[in-house]
PDB file of C-alpha atoms and ligand atoms in Angstrom:
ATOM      1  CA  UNK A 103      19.822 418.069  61.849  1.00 97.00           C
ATOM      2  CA  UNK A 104      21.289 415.679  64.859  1.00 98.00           C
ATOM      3  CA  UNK A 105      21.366 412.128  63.750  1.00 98.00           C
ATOM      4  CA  UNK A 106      21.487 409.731  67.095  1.00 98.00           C
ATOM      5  CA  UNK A 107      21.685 405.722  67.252  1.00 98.00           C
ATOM      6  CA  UNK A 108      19.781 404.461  69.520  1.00 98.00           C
ATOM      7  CA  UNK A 109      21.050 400.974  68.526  1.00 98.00           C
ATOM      8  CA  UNK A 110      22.699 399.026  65.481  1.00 98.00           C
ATOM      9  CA  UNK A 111      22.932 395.456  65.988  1.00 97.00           C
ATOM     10  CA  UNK A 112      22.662 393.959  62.618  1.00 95.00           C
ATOM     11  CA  UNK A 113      19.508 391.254  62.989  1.00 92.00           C
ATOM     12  CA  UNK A 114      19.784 390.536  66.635  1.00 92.00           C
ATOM     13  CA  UNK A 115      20.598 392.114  69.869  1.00 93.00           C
ATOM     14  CA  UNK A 116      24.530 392.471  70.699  1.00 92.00           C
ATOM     15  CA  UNK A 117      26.150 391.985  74.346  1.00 89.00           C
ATOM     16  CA  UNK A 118      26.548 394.940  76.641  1.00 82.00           C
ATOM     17  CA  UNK A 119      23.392 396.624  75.577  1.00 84.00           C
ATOM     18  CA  UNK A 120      23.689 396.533  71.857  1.00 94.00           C
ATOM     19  CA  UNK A 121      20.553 397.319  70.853  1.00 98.00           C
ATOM     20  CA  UNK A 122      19.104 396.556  67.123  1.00 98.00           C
ATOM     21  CA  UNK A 123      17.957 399.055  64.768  1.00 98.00           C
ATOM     22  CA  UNK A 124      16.684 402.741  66.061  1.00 98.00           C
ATOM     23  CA  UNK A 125      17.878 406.186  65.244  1.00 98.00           C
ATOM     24  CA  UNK A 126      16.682 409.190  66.814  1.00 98.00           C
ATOM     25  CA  UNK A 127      16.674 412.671  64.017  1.00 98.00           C
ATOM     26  CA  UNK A 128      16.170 415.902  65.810  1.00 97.00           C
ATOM     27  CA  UNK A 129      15.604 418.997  63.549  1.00 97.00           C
ATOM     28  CA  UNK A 130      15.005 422.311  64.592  1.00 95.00           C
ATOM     29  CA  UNK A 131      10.990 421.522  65.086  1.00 96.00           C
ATOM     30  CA  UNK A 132      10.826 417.725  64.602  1.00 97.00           C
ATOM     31  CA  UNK A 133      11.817 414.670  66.732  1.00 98.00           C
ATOM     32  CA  UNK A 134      11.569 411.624  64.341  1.00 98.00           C
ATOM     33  CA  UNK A 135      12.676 408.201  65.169  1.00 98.00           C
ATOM     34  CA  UNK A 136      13.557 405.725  62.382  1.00 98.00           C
ATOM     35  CA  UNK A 137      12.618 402.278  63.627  1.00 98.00           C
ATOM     36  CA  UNK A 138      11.867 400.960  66.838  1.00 98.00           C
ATOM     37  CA  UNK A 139      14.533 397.529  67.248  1.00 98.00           C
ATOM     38  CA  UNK A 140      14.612 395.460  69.838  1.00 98.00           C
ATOM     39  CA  UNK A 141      15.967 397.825  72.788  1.00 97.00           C
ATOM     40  CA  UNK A 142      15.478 401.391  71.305  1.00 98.00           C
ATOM     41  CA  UNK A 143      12.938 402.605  73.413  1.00 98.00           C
ATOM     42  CA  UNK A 144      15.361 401.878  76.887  1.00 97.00           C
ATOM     43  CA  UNK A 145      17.732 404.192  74.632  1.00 97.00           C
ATOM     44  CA  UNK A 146      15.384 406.892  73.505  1.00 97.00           C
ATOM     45  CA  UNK A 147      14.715 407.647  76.814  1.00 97.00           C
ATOM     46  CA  UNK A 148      18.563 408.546  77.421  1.00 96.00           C
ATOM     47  CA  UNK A 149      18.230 410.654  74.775  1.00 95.00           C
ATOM     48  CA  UNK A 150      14.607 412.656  75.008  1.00 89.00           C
ATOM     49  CA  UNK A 151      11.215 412.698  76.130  1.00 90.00           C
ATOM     50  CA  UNK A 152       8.841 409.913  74.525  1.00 95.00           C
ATOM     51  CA  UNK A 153       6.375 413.058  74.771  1.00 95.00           C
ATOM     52  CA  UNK A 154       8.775 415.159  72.018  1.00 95.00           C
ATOM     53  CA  UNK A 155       7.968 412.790  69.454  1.00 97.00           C
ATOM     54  CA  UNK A 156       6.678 413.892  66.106  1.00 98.00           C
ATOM     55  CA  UNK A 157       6.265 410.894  64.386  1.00 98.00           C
ATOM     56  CA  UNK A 158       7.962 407.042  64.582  1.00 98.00           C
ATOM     57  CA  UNK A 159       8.921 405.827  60.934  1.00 98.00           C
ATOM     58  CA  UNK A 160       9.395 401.794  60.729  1.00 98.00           C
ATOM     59  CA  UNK A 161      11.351 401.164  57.515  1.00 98.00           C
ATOM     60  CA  UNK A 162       9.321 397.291  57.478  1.00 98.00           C
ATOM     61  CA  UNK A 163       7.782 394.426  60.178  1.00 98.00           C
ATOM     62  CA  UNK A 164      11.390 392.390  61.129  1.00 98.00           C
ATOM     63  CA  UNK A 165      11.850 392.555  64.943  1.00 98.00           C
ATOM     64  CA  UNK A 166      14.807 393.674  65.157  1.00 98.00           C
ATOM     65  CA  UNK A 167      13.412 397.524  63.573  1.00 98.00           C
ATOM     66  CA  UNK A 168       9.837 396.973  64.773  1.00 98.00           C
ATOM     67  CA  UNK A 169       9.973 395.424  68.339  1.00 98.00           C
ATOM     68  CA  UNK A 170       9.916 397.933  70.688  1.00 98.00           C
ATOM     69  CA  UNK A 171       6.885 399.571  69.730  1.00 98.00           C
ATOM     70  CA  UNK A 172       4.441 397.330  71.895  1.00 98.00           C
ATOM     71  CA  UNK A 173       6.717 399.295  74.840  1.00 98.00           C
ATOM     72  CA  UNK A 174       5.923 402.298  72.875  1.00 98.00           C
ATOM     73  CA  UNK A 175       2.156 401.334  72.868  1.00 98.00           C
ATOM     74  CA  UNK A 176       2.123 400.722  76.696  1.00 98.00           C
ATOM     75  CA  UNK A 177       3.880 403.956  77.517  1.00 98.00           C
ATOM     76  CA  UNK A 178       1.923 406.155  75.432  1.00 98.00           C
ATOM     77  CA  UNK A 179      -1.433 404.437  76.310  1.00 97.00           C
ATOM     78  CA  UNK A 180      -0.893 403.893  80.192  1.00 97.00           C
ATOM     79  CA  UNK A 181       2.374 405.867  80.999  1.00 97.00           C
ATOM     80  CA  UNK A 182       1.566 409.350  79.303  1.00 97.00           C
ATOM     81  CA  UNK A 183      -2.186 409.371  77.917  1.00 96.00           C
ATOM     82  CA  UNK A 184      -1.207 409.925  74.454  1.00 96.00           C
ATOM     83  CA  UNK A 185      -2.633 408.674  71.084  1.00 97.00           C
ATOM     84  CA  UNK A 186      -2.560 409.235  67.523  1.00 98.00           C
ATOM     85  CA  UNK A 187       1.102 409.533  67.265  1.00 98.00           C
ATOM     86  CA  UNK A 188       1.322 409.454  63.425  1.00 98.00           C
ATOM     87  CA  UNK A 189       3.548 406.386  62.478  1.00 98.00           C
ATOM     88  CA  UNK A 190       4.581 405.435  58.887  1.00 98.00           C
ATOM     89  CA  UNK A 191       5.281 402.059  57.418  1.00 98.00           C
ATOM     90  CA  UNK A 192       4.345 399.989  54.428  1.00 98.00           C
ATOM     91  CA  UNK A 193       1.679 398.521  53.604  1.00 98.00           C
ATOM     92  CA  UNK A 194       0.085 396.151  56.039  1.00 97.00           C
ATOM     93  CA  UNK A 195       2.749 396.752  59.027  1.00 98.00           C
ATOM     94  CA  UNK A 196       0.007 397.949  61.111  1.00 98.00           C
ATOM     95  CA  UNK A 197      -2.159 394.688  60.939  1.00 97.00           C
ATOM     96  CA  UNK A 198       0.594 392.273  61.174  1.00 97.00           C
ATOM     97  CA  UNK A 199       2.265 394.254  63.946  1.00 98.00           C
ATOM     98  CA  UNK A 200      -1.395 394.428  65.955  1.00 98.00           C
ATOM     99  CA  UNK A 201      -1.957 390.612  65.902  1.00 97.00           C
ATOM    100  CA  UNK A 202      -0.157 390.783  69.564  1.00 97.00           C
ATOM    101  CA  UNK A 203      -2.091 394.021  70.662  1.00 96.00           C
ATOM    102  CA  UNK A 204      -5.747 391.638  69.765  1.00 95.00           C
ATOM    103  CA  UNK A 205      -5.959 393.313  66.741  1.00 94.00           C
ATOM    104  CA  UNK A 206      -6.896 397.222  67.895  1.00 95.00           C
ATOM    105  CA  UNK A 207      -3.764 400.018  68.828  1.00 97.00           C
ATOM    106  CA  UNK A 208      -6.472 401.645  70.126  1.00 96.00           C
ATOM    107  CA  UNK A 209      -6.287 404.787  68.643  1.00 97.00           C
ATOM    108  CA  UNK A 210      -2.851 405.229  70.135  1.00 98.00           C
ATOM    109  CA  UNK A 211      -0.768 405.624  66.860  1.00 98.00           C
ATOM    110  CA  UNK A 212      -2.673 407.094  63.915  1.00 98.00           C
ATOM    111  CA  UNK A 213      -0.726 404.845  60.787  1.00 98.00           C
ATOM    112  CA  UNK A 214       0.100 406.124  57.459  1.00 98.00           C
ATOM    113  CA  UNK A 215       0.802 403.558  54.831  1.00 98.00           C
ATOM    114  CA  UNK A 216       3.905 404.129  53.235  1.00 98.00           C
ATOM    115  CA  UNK A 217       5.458 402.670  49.436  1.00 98.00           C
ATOM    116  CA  UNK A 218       8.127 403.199  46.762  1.00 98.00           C
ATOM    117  CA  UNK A 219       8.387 406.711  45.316  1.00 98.00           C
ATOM    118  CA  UNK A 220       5.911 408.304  48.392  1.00 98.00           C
ATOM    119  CA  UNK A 221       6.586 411.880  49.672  1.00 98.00           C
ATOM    120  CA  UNK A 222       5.638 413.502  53.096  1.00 98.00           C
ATOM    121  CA  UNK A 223       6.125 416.262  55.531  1.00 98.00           C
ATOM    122  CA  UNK A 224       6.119 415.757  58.900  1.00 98.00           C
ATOM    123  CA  UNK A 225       6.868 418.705  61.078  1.00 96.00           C
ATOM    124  CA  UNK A 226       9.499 420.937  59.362  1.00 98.00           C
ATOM    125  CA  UNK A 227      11.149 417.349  57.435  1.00 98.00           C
ATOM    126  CA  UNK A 228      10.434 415.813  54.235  1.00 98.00           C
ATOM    127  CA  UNK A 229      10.353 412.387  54.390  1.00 98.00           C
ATOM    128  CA  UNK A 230      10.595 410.349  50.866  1.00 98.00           C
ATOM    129  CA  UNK A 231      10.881 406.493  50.488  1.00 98.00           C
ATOM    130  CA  UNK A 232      12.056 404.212  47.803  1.00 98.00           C
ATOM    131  CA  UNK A 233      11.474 400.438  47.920  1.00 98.00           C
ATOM    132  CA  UNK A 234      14.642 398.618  48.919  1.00 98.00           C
ATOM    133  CA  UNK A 235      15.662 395.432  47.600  1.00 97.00           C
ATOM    134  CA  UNK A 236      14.371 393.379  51.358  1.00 97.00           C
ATOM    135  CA  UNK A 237      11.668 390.380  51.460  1.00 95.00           C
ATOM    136  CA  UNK A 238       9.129 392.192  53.608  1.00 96.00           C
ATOM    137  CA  UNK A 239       7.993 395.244  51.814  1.00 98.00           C
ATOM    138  CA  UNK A 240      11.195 397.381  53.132  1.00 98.00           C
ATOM    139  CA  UNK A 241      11.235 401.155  52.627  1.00 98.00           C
ATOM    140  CA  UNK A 242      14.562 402.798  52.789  1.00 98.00           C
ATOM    141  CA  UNK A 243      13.810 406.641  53.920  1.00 99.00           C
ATOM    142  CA  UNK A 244      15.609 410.072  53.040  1.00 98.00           C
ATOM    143  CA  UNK A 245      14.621 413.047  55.464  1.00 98.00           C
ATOM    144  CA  UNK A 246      15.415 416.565  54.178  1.00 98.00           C
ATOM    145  CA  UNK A 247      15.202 419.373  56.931  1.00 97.00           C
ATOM    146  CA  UNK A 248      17.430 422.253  57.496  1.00 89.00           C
ATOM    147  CA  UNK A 249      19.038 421.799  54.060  1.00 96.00           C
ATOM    148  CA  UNK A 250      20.726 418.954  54.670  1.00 98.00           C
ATOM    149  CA  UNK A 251      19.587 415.068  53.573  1.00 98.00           C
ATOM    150  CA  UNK A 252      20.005 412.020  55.673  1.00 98.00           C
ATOM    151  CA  UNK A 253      19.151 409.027  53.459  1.00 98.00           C
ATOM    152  CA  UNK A 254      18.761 405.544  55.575  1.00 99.00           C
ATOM    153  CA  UNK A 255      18.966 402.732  53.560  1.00 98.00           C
ATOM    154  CA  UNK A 256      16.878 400.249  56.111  1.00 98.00           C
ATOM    155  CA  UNK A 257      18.116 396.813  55.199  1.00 98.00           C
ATOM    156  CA  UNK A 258      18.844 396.046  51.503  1.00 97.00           C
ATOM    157  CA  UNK A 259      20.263 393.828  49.533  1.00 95.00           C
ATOM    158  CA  UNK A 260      22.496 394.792  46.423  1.00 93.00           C
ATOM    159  CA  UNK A 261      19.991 395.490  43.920  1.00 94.00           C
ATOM    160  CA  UNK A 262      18.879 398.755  45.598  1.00 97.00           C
ATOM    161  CA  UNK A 263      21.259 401.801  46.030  1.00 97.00           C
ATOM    162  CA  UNK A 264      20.905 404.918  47.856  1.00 98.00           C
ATOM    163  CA  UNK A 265      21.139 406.498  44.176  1.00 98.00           C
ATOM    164  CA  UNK A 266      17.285 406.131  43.817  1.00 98.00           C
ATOM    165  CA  UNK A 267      16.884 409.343  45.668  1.00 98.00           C
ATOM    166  CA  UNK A 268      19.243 411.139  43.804  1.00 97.00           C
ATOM    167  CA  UNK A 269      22.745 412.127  44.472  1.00 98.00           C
ATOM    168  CA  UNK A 270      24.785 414.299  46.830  1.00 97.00           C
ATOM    169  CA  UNK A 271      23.250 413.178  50.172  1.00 98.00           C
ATOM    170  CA  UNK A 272      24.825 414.531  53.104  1.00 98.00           C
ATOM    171  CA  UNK A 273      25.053 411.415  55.439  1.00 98.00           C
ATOM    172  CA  UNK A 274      24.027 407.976  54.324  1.00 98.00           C
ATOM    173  CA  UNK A 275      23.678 405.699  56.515  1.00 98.00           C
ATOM    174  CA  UNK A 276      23.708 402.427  55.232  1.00 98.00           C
ATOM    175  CA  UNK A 277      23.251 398.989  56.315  1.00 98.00           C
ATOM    176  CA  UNK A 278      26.257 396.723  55.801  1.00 97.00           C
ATOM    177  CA  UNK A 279      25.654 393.505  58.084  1.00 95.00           C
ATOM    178  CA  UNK A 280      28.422 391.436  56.216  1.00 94.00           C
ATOM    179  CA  UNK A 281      31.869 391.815  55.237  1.00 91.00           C
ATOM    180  CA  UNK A 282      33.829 390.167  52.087  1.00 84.00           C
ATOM    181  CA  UNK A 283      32.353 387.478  51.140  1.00 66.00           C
ATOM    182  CA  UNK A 284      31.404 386.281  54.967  1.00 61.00           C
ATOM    183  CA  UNK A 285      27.978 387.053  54.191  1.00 61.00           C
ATOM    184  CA  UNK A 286      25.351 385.413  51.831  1.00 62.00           C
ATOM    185  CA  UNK A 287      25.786 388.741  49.724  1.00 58.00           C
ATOM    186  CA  UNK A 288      25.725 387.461  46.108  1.00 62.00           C
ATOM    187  CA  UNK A 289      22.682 387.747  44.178  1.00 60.00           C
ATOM    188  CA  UNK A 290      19.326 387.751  45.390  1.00 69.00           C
ATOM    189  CA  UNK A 291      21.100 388.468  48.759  1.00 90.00           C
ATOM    190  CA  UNK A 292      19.221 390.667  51.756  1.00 94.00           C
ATOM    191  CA  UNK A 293      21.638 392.163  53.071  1.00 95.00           C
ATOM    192  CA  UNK A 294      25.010 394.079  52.052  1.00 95.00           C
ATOM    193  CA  UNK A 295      28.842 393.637  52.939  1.00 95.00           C
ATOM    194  CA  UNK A 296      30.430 396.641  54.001  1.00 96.00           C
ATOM    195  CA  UNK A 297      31.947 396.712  50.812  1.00 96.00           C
ATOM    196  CA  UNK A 298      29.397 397.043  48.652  1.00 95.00           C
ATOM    197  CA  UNK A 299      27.645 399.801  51.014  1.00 97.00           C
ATOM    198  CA  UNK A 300      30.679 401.599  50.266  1.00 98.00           C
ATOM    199  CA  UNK A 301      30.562 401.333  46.429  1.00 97.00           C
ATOM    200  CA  UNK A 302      26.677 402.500  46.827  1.00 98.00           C
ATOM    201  CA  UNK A 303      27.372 405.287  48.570  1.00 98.00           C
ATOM    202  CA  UNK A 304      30.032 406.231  46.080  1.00 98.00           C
ATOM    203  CA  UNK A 305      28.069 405.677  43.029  1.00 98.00           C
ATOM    204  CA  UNK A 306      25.691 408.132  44.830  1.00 98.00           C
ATOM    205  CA  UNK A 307      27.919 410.653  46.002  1.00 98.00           C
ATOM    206  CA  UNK A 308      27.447 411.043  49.506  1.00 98.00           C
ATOM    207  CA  UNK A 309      28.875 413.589  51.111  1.00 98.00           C
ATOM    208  CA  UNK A 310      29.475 411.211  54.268  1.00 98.00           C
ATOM    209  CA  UNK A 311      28.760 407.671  55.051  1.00 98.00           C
ATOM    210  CA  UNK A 312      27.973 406.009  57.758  1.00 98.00           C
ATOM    211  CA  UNK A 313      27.872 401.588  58.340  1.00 98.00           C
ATOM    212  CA  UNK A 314      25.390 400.359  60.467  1.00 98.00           C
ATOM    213  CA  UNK A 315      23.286 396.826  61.092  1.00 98.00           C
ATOM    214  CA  UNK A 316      26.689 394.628  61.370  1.00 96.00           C
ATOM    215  CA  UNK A 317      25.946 391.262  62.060  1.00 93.00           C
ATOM    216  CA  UNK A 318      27.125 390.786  65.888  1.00 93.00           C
ATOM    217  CA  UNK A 319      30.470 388.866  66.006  1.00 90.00           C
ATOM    218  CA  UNK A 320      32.236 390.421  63.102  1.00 92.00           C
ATOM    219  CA  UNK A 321      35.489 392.782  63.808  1.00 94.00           C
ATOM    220  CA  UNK A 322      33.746 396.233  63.074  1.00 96.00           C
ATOM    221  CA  UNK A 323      37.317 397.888  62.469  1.00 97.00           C
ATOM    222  CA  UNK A 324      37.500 395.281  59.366  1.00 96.00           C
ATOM    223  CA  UNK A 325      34.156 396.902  58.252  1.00 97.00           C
ATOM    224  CA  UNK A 326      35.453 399.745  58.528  1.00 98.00           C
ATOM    225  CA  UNK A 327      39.037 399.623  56.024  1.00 98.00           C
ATOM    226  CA  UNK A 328      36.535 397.860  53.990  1.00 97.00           C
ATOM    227  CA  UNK A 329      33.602 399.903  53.927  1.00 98.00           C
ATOM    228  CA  UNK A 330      36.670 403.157  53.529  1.00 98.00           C
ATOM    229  CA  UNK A 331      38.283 401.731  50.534  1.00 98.00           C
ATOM    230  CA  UNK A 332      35.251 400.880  48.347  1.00 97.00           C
ATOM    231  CA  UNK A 333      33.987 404.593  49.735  1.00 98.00           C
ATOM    232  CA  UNK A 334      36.973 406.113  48.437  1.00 98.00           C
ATOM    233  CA  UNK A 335      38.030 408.132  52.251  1.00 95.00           C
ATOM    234  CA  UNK A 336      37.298 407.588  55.702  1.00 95.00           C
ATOM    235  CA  UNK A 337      33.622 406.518  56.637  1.00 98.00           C
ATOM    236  CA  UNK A 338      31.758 406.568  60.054  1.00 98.00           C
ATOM    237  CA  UNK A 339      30.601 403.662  62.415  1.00 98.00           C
ATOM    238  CA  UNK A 340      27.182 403.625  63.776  1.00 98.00           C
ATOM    239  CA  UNK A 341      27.747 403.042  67.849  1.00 97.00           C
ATOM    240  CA  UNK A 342      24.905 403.370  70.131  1.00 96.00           C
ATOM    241  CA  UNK A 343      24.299 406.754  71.823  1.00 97.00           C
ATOM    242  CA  UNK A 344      26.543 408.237  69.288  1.00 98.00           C
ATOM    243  CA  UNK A 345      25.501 411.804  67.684  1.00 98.00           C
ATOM    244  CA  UNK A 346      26.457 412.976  64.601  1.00 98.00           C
ATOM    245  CA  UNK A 347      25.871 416.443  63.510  1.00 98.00           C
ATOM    246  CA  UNK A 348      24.402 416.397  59.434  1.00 97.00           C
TER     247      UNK A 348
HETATM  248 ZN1   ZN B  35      17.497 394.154  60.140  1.00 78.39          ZN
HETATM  249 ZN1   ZN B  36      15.183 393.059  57.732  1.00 78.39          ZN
END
């Protein structure tokens, strides 16, 4: 499994082309991408065809991991004559999402309501998704292909850990859009600091883990010793058109 970020701006678009939220997963027979942020699709197509894709996963309905698939629509619909791309989100993405298409995709994704504890195979992957602790309905995702597990966390506050599907992932890669206590990240909070995706990913024994979604501004590096320590050894740093082999 090749894990590649298409963009990780935490929220909102970075400078110099820092897209938000997209990864690209590439198994032996599957190209899945996980959330289409604000400037993913420009990405993707550094990275593949748009006609390779298996199936687009949108972890819940903020722009910056939903935006880009109105581009999608119009490049599948006018651009390459495609439809029923099977797309799975939670529970009423689709018609909140189609309000700026008037209401009808027409026919061009075929949707696939997604919720806490759900299981599915798509190509030679099994996707499973666990509720995350995120206003919208938010599904965090774990895909299992090739033996190895990538869990994504989506965005999350504290009371959700990448625990709830079980321990021993290979690569999490985990939200952490605040550091210390910058961040509103106390209770009831939405979002995590980088220390507290580090103690999750701990708790949950990853093999490897990966920050991502850092609020644009912040000194990444500082993430980074903080995200380490709580981990307990080094971590990884999401950067756009990076590849990481899982
Ligand atoms: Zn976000
Ligand atoms: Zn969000």
């Amino acid at each position: 499994m090749e894990l590649t970020v298409l963009g990780c701006s935490g929220s909102y678009g970075a400078p110099a082309g820092g897209a938000c939220s997209g990864y690209l997963v590439r198994t032996a027979q599957s190209t899945l991408w996980l959330d289409c942020g604000n400037g993913t699709l420009a990405n993707l197509q550094r990275h593949g065809l748009v006609e390779d894709l298996t199936a687009l996963v949108i972890t819940h309905w903020h722009p910056d991991h939903c935006a880009d698939i109105y581009g999608l629509h119009v490049l599948l619909k006018y651009g390459l004559g495609r439809s029923g791309v099977p797309v799975y989100a939670p529970e009423g993405t689709e018609a909140r999402l189609a309000t700026l298409v008037d209401g009808d995709w027409g026919g061009i994704f075929a949707w696939s309501a997604v919720g806490d504890g759900d299981a599915t195979g798509v190509g030679d992957c099994d996707l499973r998704f666990s509720r995350t602790a995120h206003p919208p309905p938010t599904m965090a995702v774990e895909v299992s292909a090739d033996g190895k597990r990538l869990v994504y966390t989506a965005d999350t506050g504290p009371d959700w850990s990448p625990e709830a599907f079980g321990p021993g992932a290979d690569l999490v890669l985990s939200e952490a859009s605040f550091q210390g206590n910058s961040g509103p990240v106390g209770a009831n909070a939405i979002h995590l600091a980088a220390r507290q995706a580090g103690e999750r990913a701990q708790a949950a024994q990853a093999r490897r883990l990966m920050l991502t979604h850092l609020w644009p501004g912040l000194d990444p590096n500082a993430s980074v010793v903080e995200g380490s320590e709580a981990f307990g050894r080094e971590i990884l740093l999401a950067a756009p058109h990076q590849r990481t082999r899982i």
